[in-house]
Short mmCIF file of C-alpha atoms in Angstrom, two decimals:
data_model
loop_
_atom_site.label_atom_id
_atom_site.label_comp_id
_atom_site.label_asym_id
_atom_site.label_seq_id
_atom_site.Cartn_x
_atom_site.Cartn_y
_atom_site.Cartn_z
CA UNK X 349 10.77 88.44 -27.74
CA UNK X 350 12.89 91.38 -29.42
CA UNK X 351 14.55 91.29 -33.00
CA UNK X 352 17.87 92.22 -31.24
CA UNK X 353 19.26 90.43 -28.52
CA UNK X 354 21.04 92.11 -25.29
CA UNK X 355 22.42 90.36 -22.36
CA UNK X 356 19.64 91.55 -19.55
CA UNK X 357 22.26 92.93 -17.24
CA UNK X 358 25.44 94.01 -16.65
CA UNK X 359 27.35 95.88 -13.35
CA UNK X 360 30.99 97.01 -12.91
CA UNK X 361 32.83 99.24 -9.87
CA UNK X 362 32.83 103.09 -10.51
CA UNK X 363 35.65 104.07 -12.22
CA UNK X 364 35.51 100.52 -14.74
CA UNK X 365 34.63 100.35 -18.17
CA UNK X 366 31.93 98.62 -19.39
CA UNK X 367 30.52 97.07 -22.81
CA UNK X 368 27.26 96.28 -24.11
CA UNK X 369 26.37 93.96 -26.67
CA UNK X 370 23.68 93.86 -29.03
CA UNK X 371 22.88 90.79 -32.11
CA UNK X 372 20.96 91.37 -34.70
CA UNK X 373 20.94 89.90 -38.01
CA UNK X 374 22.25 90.80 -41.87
CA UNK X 375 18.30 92.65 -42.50
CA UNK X 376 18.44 94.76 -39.23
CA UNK X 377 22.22 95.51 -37.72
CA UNK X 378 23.98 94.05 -41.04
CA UNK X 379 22.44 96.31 -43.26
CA UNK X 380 21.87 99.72 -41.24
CA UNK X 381 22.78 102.15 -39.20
CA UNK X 382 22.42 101.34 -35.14
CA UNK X 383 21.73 103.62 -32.18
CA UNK X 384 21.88 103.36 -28.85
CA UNK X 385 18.93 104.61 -25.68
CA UNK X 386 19.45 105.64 -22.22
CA UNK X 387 16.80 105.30 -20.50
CA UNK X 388 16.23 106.42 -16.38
CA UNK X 389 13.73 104.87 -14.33
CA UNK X 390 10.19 106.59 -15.05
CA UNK X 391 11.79 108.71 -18.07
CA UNK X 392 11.57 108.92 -21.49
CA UNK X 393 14.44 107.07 -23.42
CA UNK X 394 17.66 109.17 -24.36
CA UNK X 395 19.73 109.54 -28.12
CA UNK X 396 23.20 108.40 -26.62
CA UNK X 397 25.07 107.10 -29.58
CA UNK X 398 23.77 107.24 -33.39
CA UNK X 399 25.12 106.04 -36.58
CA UNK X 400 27.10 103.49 -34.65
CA UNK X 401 29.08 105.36 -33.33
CA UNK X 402 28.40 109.15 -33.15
CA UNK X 403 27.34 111.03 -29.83
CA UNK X 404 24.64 114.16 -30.01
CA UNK X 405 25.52 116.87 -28.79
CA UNK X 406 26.27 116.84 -24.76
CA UNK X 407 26.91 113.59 -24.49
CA UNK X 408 30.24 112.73 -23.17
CA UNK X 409 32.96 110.89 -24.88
CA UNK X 410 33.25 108.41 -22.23
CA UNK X 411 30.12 106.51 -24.26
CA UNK X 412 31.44 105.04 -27.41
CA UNK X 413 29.81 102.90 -30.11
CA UNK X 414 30.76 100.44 -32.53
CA UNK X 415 29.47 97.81 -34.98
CA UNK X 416 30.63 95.13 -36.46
CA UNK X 417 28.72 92.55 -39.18
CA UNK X 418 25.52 91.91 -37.19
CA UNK X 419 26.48 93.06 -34.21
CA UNK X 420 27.02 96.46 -31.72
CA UNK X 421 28.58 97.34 -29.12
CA UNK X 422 28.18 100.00 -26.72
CA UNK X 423 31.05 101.15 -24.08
CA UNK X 424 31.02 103.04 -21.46
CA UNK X 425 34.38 104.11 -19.70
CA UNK X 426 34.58 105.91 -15.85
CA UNK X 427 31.54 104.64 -14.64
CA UNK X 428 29.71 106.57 -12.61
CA UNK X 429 26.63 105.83 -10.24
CA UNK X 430 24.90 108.17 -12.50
CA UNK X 431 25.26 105.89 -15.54
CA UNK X 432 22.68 103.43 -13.32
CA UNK X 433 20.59 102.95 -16.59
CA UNK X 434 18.54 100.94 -18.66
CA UNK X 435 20.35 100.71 -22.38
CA UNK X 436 18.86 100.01 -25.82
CA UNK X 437 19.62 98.90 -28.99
CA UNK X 438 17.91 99.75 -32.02
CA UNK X 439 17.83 100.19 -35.82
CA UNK X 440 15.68 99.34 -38.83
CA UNK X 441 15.12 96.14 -39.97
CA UNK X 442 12.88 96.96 -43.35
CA UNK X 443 12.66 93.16 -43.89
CA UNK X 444 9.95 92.47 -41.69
CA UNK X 445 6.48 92.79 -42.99
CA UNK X 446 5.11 95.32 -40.97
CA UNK X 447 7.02 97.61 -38.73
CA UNK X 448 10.23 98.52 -39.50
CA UNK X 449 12.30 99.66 -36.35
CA UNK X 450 13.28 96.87 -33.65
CA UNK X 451 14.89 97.28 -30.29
CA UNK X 452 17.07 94.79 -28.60
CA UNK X 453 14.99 94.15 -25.17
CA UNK X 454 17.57 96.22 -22.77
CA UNK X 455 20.57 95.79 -20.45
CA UNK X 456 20.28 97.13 -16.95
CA UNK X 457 23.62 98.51 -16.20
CA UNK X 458 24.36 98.54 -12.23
CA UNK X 459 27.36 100.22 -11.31
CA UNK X 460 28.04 98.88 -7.75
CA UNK J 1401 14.13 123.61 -28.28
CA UNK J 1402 12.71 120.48 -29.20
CA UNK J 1403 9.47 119.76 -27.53
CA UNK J 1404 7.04 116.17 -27.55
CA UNK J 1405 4.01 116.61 -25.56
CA UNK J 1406 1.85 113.89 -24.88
CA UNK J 1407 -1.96 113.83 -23.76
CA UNK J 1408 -4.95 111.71 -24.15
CA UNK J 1409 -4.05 108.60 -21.55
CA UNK J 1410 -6.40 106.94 -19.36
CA UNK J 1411 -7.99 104.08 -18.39
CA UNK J 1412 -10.40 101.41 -20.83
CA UNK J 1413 -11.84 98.24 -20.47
CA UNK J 1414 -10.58 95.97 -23.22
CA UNK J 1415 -12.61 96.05 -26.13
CA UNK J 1416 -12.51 99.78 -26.11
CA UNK J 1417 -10.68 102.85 -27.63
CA UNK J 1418 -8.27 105.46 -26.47
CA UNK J 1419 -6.91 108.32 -28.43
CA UNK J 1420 -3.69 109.82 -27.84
CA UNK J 1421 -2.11 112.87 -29.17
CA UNK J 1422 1.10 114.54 -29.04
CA UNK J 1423 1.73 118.30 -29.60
CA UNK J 1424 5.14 119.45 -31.34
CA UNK J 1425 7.19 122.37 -31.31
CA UNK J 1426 10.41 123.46 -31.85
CA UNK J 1427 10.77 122.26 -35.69
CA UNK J 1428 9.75 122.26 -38.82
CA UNK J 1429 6.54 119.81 -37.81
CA UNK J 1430 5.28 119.36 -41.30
CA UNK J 1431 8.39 118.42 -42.52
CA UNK J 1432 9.21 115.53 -40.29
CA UNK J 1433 7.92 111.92 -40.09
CA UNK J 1434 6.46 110.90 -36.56
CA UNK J 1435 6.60 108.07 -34.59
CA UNK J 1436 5.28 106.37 -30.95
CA UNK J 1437 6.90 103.76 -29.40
CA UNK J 1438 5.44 101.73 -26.25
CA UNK J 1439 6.80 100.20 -23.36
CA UNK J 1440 4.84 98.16 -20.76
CA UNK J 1441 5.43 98.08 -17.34
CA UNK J 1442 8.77 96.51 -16.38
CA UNK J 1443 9.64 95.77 -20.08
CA UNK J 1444 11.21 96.89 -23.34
CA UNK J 1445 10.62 99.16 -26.01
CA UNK J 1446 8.25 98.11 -28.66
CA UNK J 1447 7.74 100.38 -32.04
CA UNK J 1448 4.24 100.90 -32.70
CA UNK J 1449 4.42 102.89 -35.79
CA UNK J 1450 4.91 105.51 -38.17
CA UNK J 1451 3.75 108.60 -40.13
CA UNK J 1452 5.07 110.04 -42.69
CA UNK J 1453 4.97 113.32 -44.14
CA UNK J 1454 2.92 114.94 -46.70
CA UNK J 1455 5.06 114.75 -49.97
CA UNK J 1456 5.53 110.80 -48.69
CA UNK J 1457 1.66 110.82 -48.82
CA UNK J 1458 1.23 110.43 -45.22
CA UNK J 1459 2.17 107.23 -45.76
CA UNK J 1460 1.89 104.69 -42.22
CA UNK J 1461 3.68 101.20 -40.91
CA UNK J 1462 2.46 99.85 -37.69
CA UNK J 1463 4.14 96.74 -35.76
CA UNK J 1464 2.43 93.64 -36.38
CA UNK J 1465 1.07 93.19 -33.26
CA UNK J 1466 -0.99 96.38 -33.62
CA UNK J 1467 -2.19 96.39 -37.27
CA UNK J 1468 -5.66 96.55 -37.95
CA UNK J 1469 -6.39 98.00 -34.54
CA UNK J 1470 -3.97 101.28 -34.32
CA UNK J 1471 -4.47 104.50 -36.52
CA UNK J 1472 -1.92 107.05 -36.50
CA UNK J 1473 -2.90 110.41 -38.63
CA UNK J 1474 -1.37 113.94 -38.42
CA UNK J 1475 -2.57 117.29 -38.44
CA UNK J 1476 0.39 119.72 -39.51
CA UNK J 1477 -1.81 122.79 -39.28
CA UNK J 1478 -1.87 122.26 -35.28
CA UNK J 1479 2.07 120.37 -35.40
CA UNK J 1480 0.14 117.38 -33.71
CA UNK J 1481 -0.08 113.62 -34.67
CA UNK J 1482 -2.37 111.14 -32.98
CA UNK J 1483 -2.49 107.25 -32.12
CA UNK J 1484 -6.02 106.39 -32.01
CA UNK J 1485 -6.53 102.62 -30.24
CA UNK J 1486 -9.28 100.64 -30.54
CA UNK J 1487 -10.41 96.90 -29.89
CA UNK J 1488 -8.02 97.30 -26.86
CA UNK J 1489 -6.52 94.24 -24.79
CA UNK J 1490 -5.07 93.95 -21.77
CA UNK J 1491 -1.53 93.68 -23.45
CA UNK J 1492 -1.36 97.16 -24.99
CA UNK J 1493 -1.43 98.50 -21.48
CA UNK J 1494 1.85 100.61 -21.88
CA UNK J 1495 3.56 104.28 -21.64
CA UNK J 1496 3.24 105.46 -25.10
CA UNK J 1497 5.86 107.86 -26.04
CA UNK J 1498 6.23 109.83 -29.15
CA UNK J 1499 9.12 110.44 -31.53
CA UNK J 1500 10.46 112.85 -33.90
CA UNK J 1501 13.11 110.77 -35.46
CA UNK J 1502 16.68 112.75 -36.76
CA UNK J 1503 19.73 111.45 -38.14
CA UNK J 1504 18.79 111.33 -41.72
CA UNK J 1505 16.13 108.78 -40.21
CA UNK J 1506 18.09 106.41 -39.03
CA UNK J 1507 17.96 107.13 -35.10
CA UNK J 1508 14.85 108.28 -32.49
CA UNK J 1509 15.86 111.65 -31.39
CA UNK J 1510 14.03 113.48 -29.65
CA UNK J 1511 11.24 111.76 -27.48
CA UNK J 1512 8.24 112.62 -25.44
CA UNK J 1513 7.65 112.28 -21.68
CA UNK J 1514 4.94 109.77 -22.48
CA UNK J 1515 1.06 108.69 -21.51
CA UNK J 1516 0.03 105.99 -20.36
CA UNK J 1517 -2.63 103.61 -21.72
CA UNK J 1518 -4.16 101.36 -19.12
CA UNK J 1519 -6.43 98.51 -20.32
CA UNK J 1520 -8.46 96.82 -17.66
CA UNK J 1521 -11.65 95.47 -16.69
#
């Protein structure tokens, strides 16, 4: 069971906009920074969005980020069959006893 | 360029020990704290643990699910950190990625292509 929670799927026609949800709680989301993980089938996971809301370098501004209390959102504007993903949540959560970074458990984004 | 490379993956009976290692490049090695992160089969990602760096005292955190059993140590002369496993079960049977974190800390940024631990009788 993860610390955050994320709906397990989500699909939308190309061209749509999408959002992602992730819930947390005031020791993990509420009090820290979240950042968001695409992740291909049989690849490593990707840095899409950081610090709630900022994108590295390459990645295009139709991804978006944004947090609010205990909770994040991720969006995702002129979908493509490209974006066909796995997505992930994550930040710290220091109030646990041991381990300190948690991961919601993933939305599979279909893009029909 | 940023560069994670993972090595050491196989195949143990449960019970057992694995040791994986990961060679950096690309950055400033010794002055970065390291992580790995696992994901089984099918599932999502799970944080295994951390090592920091030397003026932190190489200080570590492992998940709860893995303490007592994982080890993760560092050597910065070769930019490599390790993950050794032991008393194995069936349920660490996983890709095992690892991390250089960035963003002041506060996000996973570059990762490796990962190995893959299989525990099985």
């Amino acid at each position: 069971q993860s610390v955050l929670t994320q709906s397990p799927s989500v699909s939308a026609a190309p061209g749509q906009k999408v959002t992602i949800s992730c819930s947390g709680s005031s020791s993990n989301i509420g009090s820290n920074y979240v950042s968001w993980y695409q992740q291909f089938r049989g690849t490593a996971p990707k840095l899409l969005i950081y610090d709630n809301n900022k994108r590295p370098s390459g990645i295009p501004d139709r991804f978006s980020g944004s947090k609010s209390g205990t909770s994040a959102t991720l969006g995702i504007t002129g979908l493509q069959t490209g974006d066909e993903a796995d997505y992930y949540c994550g930040t710290w959560d220091p109030g646990l006893t041991s381990g300190n970074w948690v991961f919601g458990g993933g939305t599979k984004l279909t893009v029909l | 360029e940023v560069q994670l490379v993972e090595s050491g993956g196989g195949l143990v009976q449960p019970g057992g020990s694995l040791k994986l290692s990961c060679a950096a490049s690309g950055f400033t090695f010794s002055g970065s704290a390291m992580y790995w992160v696992r994901q089984a089969s099918g599932k999502g990602l799970e944080w295994v643990g951390r090592i920091r760096t030397k003026p932190n005292s190489y200080a570590t955190a492992y998940a709860a699910s893995v303490t007592g059993r994982f080890t993760i140590s560092r050597d910065d002369s070769k930019n490599m950190t390790f993950l050794q496993m032991n008393s194995l079960k069936t349920e660490d049977t996983a890709m095992y990625f690892c991390v250089r974190p960035g963003c002041g800390g506060d996000c996973l940024e570059y990762w490796g292509q990962g190995a893959l631990g299989t525990v099985s009788s």
